[in-house]
XYZ file of C-alpha atoms in Angstrom:
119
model
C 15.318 83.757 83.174
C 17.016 80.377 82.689
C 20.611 82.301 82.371
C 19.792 84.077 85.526
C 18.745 80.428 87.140
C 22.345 79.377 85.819
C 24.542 82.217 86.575
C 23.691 81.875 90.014
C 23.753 77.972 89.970
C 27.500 78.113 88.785
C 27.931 80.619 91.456
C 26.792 78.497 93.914
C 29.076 75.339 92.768
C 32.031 77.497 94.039
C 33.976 75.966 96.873
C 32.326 77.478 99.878
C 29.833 79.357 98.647
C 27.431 79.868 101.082
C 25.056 82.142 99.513
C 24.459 84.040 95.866
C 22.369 86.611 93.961
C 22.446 88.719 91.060
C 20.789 91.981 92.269
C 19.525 95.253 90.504
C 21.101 98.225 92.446
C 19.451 100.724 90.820
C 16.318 99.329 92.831
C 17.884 97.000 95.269
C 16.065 94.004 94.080
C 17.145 90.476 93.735
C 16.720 89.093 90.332
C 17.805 85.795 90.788
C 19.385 84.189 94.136
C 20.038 81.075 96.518
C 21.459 80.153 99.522
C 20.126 80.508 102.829
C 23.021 81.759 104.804
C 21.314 84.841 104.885
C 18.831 86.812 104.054
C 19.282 87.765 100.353
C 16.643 90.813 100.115
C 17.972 92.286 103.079
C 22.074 91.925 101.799
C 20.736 93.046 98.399
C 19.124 96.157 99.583
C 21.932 96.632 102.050
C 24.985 95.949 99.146
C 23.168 98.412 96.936
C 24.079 100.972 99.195
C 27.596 100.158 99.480
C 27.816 100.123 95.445
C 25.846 103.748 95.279
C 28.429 105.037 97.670
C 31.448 103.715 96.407
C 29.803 104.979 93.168
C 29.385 108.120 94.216
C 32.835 108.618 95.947
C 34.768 107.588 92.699
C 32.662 110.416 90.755
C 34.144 112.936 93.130
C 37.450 111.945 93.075
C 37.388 112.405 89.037
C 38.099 108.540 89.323
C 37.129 107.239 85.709
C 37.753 103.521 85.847
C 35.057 100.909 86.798
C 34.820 99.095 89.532
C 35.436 95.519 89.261
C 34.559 94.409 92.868
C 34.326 95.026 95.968
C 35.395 92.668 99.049
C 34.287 92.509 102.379
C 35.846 90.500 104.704
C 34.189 89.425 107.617
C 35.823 86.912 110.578
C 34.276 83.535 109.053
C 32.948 84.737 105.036
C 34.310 87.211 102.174
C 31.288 88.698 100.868
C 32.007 89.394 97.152
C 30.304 91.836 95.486
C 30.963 91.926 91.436
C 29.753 94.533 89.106
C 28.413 93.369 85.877
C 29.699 95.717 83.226
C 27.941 94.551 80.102
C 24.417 94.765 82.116
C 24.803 98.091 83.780
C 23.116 98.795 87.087
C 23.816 95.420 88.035
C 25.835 93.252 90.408
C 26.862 89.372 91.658
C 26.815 89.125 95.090
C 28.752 85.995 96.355
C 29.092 84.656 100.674
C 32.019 82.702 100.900
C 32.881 80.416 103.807
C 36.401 81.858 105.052
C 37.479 77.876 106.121
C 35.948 76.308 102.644
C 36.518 78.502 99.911
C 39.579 79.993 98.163
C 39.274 83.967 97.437
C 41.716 84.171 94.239
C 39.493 81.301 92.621
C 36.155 82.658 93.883
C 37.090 85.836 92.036
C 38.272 84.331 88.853
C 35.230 82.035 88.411
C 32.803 85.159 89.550
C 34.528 86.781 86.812
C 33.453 83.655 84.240
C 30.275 83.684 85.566
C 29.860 87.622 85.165
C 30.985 87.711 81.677
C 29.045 85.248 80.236
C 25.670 86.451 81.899
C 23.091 87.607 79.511
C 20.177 89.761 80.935
C-alpha cells in the first residue's frame, strides 16, 4: 500500500493539483486518493464510466491501440484521467487548477508517476 500512498503523494506535488486517486474501473473503487476538491468516490465511480465507454467505442471501431488518457477540460480544472497499462483495469485520476497548473507537465509527470506504480 505504501506505493499506492506515494503514487498519489507525487501526484499531488504537481503544480495545481487539486485533487488525485488511483481508481479500479473494473469496480469503480478508489484504491488510494487525496484532495478534497471533490468528492473522490463519486468522480471515481463517475470516470469509470467514461473509461468503459470510451472502452467500448474503440472495440467497435476495430481501434487496437490503448488509450493513454483522456482529458476533460472544464472552465477552471483539466481533469486527467491516465490509464495504467502495466496494472490493467486501472487508472490515475488527476484535478488540475486551470490558473495553477501547466497541462503538458501535468501529463508528463502523470506519465512518471504511472510507470513506476507497482500494484
Amino acid at each position: 500500500m505504501n506505493n499506492l500512498n506515494d503514487s498519489i503523494q507525487a501526484c499531488m506535488a504537481i503544480d495545481g493539483a487539486m485533487a488525485a486517486a488511483l481508481v479500479d474501473y473494473r469496480s469503480g473503487m478508489c484504491l488510494a486518493q487525496q484532495g478534497t476538491a471533490l468528492n473522490l468516490d463519486l468522480a471515481a465511480a463517475g470516470n469509470t464510466q467514461v473509461v468503459r465507454a470510451k472502452l467500448k467505442t474503440m472495440e467497435s471501431l476495430g481501434l487496437r491501440k490503448g488509450i493513454e488518457d483522456i482529458l476533460i477540460t472544464l472552465g477552471d480544472q483539466y481533469h486527467l484521467i491516465r490509464l495504467v497499462p502495466n496494472n490493467d483495469g486501472l487508472f490515475l485520476y488527476l484535478v488540475l487548477d486551470k490558473a495553477k497548473g501547466n497541462l503538458a507537465l501535468a501529463r508528463y509527470k502523470l506519465t512518471d508517476i504511472e510507470r513506476g506504480l507497482k500494484v
